[in-house]
Coordinates of C-alpha atoms and ligand atoms in Angstrom, one line a residue:
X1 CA -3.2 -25.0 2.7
X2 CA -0.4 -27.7 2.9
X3 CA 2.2 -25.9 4.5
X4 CA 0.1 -23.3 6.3
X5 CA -2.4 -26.4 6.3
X6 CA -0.3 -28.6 8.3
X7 CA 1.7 -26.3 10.5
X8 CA -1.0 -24.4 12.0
X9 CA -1.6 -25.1 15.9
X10 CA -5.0 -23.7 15.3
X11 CA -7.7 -22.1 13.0
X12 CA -6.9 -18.4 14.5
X13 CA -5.4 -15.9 12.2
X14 CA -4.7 -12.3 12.9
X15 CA -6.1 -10.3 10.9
X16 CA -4.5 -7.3 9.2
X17 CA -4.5 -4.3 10.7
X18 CA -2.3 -1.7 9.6
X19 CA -0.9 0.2 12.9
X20 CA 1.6 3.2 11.4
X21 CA 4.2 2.3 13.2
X22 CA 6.6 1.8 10.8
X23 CA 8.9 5.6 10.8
X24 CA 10.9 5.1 7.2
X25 CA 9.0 2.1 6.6
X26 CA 10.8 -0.6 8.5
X27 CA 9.3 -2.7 11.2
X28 CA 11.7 -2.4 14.2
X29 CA 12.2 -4.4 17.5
X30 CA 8.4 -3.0 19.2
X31 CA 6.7 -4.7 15.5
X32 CA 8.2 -8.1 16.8
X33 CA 7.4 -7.7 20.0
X34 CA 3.9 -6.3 19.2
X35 CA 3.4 -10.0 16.9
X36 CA 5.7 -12.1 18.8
X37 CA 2.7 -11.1 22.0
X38 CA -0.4 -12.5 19.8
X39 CA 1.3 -15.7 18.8
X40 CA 2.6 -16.0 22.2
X41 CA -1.4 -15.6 22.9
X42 CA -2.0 -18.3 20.5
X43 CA -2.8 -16.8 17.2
X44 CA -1.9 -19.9 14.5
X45 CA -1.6 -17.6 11.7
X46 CA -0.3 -13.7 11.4
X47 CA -1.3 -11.8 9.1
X48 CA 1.0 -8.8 8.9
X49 CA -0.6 -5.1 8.6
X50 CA -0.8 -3.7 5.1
X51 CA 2.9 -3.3 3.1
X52 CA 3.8 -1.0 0.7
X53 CA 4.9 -2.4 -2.5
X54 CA 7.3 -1.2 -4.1
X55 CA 6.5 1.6 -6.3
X56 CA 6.1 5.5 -5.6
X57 CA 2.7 5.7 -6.0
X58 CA 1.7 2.4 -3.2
X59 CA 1.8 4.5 0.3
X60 CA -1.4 6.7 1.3
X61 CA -0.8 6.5 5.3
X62 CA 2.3 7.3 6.9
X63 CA 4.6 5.5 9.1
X64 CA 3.6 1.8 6.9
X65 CA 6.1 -0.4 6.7
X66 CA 7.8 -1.7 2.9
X67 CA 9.3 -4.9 1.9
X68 CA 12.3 -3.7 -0.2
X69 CA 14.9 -1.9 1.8
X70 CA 17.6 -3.0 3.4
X71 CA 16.5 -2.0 6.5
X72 CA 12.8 -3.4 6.6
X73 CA 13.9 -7.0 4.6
X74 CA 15.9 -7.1 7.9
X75 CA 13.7 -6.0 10.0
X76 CA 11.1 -8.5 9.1
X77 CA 13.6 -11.3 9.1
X78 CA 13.4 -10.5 12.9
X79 CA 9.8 -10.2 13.2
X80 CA 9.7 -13.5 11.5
X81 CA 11.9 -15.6 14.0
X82 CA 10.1 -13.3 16.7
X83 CA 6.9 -15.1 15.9
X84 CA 8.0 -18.4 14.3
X85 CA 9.4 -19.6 18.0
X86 CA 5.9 -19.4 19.5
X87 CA 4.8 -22.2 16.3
X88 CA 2.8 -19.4 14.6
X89 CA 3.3 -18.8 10.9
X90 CA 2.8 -15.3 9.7
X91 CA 2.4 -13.9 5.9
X92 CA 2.7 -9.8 4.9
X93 CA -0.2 -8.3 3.2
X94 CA 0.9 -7.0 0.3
X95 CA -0.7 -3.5 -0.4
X96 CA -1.5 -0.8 -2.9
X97 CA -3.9 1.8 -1.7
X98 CA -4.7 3.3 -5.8
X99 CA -6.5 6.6 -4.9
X100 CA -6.7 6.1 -1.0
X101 CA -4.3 9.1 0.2
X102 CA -5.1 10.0 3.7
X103 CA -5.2 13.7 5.2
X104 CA -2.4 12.4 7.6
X105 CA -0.3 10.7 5.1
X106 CA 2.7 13.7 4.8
X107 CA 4.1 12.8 1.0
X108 CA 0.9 12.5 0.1
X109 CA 1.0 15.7 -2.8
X110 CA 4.8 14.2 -3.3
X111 CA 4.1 10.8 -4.9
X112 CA 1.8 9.7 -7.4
X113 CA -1.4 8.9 -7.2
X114 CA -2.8 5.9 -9.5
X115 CA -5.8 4.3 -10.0
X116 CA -8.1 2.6 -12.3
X117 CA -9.9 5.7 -13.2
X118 CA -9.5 9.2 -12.7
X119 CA -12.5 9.8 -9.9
X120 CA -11.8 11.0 -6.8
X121 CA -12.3 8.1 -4.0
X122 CA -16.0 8.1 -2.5
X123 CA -14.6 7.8 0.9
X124 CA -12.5 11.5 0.7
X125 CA -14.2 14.7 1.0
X126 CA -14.5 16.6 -2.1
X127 CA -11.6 19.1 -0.2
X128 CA -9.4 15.9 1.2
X129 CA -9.7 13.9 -1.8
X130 CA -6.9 13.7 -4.5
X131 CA -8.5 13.4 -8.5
X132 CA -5.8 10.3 -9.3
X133 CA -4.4 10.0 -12.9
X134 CA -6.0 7.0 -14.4
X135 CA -3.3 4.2 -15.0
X136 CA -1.7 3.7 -18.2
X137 CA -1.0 -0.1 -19.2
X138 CA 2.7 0.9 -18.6
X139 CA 1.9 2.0 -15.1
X140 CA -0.9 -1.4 -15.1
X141 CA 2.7 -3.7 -15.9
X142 CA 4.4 -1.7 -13.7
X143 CA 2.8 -2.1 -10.9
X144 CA 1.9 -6.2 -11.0
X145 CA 6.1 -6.2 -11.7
X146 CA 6.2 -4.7 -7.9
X147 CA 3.5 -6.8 -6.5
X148 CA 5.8 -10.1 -8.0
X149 CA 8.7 -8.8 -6.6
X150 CA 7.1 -8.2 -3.1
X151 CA 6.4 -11.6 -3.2
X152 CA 9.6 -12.9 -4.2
X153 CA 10.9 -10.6 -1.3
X154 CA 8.8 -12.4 0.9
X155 CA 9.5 -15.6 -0.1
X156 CA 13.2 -15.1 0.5
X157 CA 12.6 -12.8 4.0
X158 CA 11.3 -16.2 5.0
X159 CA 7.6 -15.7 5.3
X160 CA 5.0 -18.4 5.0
X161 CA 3.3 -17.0 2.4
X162 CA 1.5 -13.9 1.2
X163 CA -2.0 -12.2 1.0
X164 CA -2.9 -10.0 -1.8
X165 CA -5.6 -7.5 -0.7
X166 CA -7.8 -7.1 -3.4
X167 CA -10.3 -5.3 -0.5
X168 CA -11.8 -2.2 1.1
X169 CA -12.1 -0.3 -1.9
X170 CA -7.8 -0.1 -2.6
X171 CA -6.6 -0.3 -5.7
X172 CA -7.2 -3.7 -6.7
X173 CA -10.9 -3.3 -5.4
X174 CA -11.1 -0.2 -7.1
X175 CA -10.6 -1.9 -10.5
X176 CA -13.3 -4.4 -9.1
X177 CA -15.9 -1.5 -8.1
X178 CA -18.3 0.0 -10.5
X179 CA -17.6 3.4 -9.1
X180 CA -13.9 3.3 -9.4
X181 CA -13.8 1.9 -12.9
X182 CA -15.2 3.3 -16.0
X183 CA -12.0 2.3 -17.9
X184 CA -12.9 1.2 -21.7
X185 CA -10.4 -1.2 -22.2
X186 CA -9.7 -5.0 -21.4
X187 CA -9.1 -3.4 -17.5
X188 CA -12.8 -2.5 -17.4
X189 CA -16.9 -2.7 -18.4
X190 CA -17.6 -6.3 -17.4
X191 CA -16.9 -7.9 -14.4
X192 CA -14.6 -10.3 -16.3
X193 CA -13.0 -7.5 -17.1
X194 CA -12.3 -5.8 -14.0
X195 CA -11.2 -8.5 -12.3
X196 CA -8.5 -9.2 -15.0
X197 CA -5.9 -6.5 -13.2
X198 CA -6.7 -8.6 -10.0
X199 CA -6.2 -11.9 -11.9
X200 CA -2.5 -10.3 -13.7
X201 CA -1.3 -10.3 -10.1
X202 CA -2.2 -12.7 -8.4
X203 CA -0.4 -15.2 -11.9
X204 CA 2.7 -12.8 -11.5
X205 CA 3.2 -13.5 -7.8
X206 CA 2.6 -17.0 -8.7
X207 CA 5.3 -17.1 -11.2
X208 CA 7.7 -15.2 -9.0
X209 CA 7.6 -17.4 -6.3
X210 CA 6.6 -21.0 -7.9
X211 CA 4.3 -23.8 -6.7
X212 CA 3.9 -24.6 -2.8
X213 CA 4.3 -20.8 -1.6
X214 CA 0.9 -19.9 -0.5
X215 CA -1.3 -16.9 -1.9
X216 CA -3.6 -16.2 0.1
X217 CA -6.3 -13.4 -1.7
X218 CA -8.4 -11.3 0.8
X219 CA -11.8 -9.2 -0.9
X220 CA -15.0 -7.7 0.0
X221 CA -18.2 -6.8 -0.5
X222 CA -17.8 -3.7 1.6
X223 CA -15.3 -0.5 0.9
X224 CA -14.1 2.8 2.5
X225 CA -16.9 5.1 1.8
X226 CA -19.6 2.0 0.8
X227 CA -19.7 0.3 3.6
X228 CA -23.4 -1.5 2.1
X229 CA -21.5 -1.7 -1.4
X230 CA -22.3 -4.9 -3.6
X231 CA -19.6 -6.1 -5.3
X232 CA -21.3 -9.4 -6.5
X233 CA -25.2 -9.5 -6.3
X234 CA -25.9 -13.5 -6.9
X235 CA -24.0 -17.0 -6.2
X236 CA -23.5 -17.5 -10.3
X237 CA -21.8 -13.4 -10.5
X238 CA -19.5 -14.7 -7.3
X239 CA -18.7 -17.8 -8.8
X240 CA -17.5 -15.6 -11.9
X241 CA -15.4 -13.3 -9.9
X242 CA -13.9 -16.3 -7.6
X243 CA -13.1 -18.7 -11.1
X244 CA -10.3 -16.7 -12.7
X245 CA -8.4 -16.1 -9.6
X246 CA -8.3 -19.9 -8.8
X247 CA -7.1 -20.5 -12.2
X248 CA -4.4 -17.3 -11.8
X249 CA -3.0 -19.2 -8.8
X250 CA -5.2 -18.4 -5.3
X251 CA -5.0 -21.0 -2.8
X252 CA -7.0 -19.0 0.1
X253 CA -9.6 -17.0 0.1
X254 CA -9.9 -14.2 3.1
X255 CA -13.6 -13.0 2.9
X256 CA -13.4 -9.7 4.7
X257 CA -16.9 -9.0 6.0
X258 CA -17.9 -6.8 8.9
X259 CA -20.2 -9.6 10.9
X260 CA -18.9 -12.8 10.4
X261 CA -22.5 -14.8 10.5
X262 CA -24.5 -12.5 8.0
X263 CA -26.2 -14.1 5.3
X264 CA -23.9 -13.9 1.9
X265 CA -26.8 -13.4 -0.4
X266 CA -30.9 -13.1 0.4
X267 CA -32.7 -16.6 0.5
X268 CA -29.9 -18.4 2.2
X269 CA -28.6 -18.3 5.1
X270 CA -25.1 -19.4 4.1
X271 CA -22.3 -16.6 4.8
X272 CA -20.3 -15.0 2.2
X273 CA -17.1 -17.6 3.1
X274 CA -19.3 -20.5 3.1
X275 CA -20.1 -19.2 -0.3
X276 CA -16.4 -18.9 -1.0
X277 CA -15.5 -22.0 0.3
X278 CA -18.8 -24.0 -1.5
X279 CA -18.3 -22.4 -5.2
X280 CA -14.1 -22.3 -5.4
X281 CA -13.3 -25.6 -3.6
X282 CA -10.3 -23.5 -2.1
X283 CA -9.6 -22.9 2.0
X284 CA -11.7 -19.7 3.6
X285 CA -10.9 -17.3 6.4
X286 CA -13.8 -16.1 7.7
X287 CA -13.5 -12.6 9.7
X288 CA -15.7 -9.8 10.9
X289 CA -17.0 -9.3 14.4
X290 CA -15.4 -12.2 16.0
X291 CA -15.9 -11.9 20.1
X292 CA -17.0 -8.7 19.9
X293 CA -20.7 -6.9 19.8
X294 CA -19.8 -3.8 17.3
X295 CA -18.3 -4.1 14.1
X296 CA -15.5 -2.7 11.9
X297 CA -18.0 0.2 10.3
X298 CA -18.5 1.3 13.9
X299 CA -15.0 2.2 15.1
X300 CA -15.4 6.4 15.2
X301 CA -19.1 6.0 16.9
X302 CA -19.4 6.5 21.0
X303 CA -21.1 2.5 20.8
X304 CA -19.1 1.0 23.7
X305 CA -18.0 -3.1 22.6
X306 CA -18.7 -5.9 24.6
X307 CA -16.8 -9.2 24.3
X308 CA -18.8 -12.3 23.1
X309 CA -19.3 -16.0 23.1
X310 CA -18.1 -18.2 20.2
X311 CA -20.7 -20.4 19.8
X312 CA -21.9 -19.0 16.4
X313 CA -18.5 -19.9 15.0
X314 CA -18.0 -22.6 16.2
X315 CA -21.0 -24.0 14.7
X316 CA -20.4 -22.5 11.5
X317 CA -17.2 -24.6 11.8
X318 CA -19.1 -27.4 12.2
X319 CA -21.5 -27.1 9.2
X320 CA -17.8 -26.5 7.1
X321 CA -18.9 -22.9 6.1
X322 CA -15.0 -21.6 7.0
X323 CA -11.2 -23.5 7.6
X324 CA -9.9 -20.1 9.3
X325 CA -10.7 -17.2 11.6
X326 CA -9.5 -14.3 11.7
X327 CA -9.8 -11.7 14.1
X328 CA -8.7 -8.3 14.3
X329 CA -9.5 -5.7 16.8
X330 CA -10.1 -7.8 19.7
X331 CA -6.2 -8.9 19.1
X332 CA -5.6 -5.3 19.3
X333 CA -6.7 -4.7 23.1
X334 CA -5.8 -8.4 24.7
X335 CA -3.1 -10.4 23.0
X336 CA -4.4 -13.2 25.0
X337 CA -7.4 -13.1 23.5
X338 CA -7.4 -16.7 21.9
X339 CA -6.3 -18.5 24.8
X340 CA -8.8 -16.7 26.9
X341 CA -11.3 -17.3 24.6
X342 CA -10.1 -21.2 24.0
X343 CA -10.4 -21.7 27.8
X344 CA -14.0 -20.0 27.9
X345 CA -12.4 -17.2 30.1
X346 CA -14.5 -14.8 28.3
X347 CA -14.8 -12.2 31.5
X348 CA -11.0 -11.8 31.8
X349 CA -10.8 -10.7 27.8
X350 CA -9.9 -6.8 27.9
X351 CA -12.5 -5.9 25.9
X352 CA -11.5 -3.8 22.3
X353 CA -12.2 0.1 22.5
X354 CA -11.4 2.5 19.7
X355 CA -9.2 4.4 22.0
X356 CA -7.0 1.1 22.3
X357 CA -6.0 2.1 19.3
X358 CA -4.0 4.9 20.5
X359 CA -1.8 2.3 21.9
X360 CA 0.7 0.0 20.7
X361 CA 2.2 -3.4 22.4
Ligands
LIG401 C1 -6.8 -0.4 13.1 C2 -7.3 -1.2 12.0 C3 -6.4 -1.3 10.8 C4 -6.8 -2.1 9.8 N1 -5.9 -2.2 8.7 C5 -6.2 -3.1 7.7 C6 -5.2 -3.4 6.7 O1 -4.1 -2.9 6.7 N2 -5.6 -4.3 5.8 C7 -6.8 -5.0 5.7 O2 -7.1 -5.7 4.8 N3 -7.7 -4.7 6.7 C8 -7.4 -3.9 7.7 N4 -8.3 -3.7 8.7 C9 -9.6 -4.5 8.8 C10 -9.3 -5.8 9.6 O3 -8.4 -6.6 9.0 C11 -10.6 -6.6 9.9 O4 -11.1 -7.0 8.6 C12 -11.7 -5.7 10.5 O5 -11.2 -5.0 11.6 C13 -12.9 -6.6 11.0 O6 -12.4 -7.6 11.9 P1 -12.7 -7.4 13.5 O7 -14.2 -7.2 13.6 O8 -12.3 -8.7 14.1 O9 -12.0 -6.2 14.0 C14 -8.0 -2.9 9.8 C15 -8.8 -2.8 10.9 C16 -8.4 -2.0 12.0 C17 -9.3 -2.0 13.2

């Protein structure tokens, strides 16, 4: 990943994990201190929590923090030096939810609503959801305009690079997903298609910020309200989805699954990012279920986590499956958690529980 290749102290990442923390979108003195902690811990690589791009219709949780005011370019800058003196490099995750609008999200009958097509999202209640007006090629340009100048805005904030998530069933997913899409032109129908939207971006953020910034590109299989979705079924349909967004300008790709070691496809036991990694040529992160016993789908359930060994990674590691691990809500409850982990201090980790989540710091 040359830079990110060669300055990483290690092959832990953060992963993404968007906190609402952010009043008026602007990451203030706790969101550095809250980073500046993990990479203190060890982390090599930050991803930052979801950001709003810039355009009305991007937000669907409150309290998430943007990239284009005064205020929040600032406030970054300081969240950057925060974690850049502990050697860890850190990258926002540029973010779009498309029909995503959450119950607690206050503007959320204010601003827009886009998306690919105009269907409710499978994850919302009939009663909670919001039917989205299906986006026009205006709105389409629009919107990969605000995703390039995000990036630009990160380049110049001083950020390492940038992920694109194209996950989770958000609006760049939701041009990917079956469900989301029934659009008729270029945008939809075959899975060449639909991943042309993904592919627009992912060239304009390239353009805006020129050769040697890394884009990183995060996916799934699984989304809000599918969590057993399929978004490719085979190695040859995966290969077809990963090939136009190396040629658009991907350097990384973050394979967002919810347990780490599970078999990509049936008849192999190779995971989805040694998939990744074997088909596109390009640097993985693998994530999902790292140290812990429960995953990601299991978050609202009573099922108590325990912390775990390892070993499974690190023979994955060995066999080249992944370059980059990322891990997400055990970072949450111990900000130590890689060095403890590193040292094989497993039974001093404080182990993740969802009501961690009620706290921040
Ligand atoms: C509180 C919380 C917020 C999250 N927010 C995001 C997000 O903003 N963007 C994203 O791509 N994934 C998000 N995720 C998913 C995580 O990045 C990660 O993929 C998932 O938690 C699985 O990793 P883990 O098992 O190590 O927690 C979030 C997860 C949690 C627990």
């Amino acid at each position: 990943m040359s830079k990110i290749n060669c300055a990483l102290k290690n092959y832990w990442v953060m992963a993404p994990m968007t906190r609402s923390q952010c009043p008026g979108g602007v990451p203030h003195k706790g969101v550095a201190e809250y980073y500046s902690k993990r990479a203190q811990g060890g982390v090599g690589l930050i991803i930052t929590e979801g950001v709003s791009i810039n355009h009305p219709s991007s937000q669907g949780y409150p309290d998430v923090p943007n990239i284009h005011t005064p205020e929040a370019l600032l406030g970054w800058k300081n969240v950057i030096k925060a974690v850049h003196k502990h050697g860890t490099l850190i990258i926002p995750q540029l973010w779009h939810v498309g029909s995503v609008k959450s119950p607690t999200y206050p503007d959320r009958l204010l601003k827009p609503t886009l998306a690919p097509s105009s269907i409710a999202h499978p994850s919302l209640s009939a009663e909670k959801a919001i039917l989205p007006k299906e986006m026009s090629e205006l709105d389409i340009s629009n919107i990969i305009e605000a995703y390039a100048s995000a990036a630009l805005a990160a380049k110049n904030c001083g950020f390492d690079g940038i992920e694109i998530h194209g996950a989770h069933g958000y609006l760049i997913d939701q041009f990917f997903w079956t469900r989301t899409n029934k659009r008729k032109d270029k945008y939809g129908g075959s899975l060449k298609n639909r991943v042309r939207f993904a592919t627009e971006v992912v060239a304009a953020c390239r353009t805006a910020v020129g050769n040697g910034f890394k884009i990183v590109f995060r996916f799934s299989q699984w989304k809000l309200g599918g969590y057993d979705e399929k978004l490719v079924h085979t190695p040859e349909e995966l290969e077809a989805f990963l090939t136009p967004l190396c040629n658009a300008g991907v350097d990384v790709f973050h394979v967002s699954t919810r347990r780490y070691y599970d078999p990509g496809f049936s008849g192999s036991p190779l995971t989805l990012a040694g998939w990744v990694k074997k088909i596109s040529k390009k640097p993985v992160i693998i994530v999902g279920s790292i140290g812990l016993s429960t995953d990601f789908s299991e978050l609202n359930s009573n099922k108590k986590s325990t912390s775990m060994g390892i070993e499974t990674l690190e023979k994955l590691y060995l066999e080249g499956q992944f370059d980059l691990a990322a891990v997400g809500r055990a970072l949450i409850s111990d900000p130590q958690w890689v060095e403890k982990t590193e040292s094989k201090r497993i039974n001093e980790i404080k182990t993740f529980q969802t009501q961690d989540l009620k706290t921040y710091l």
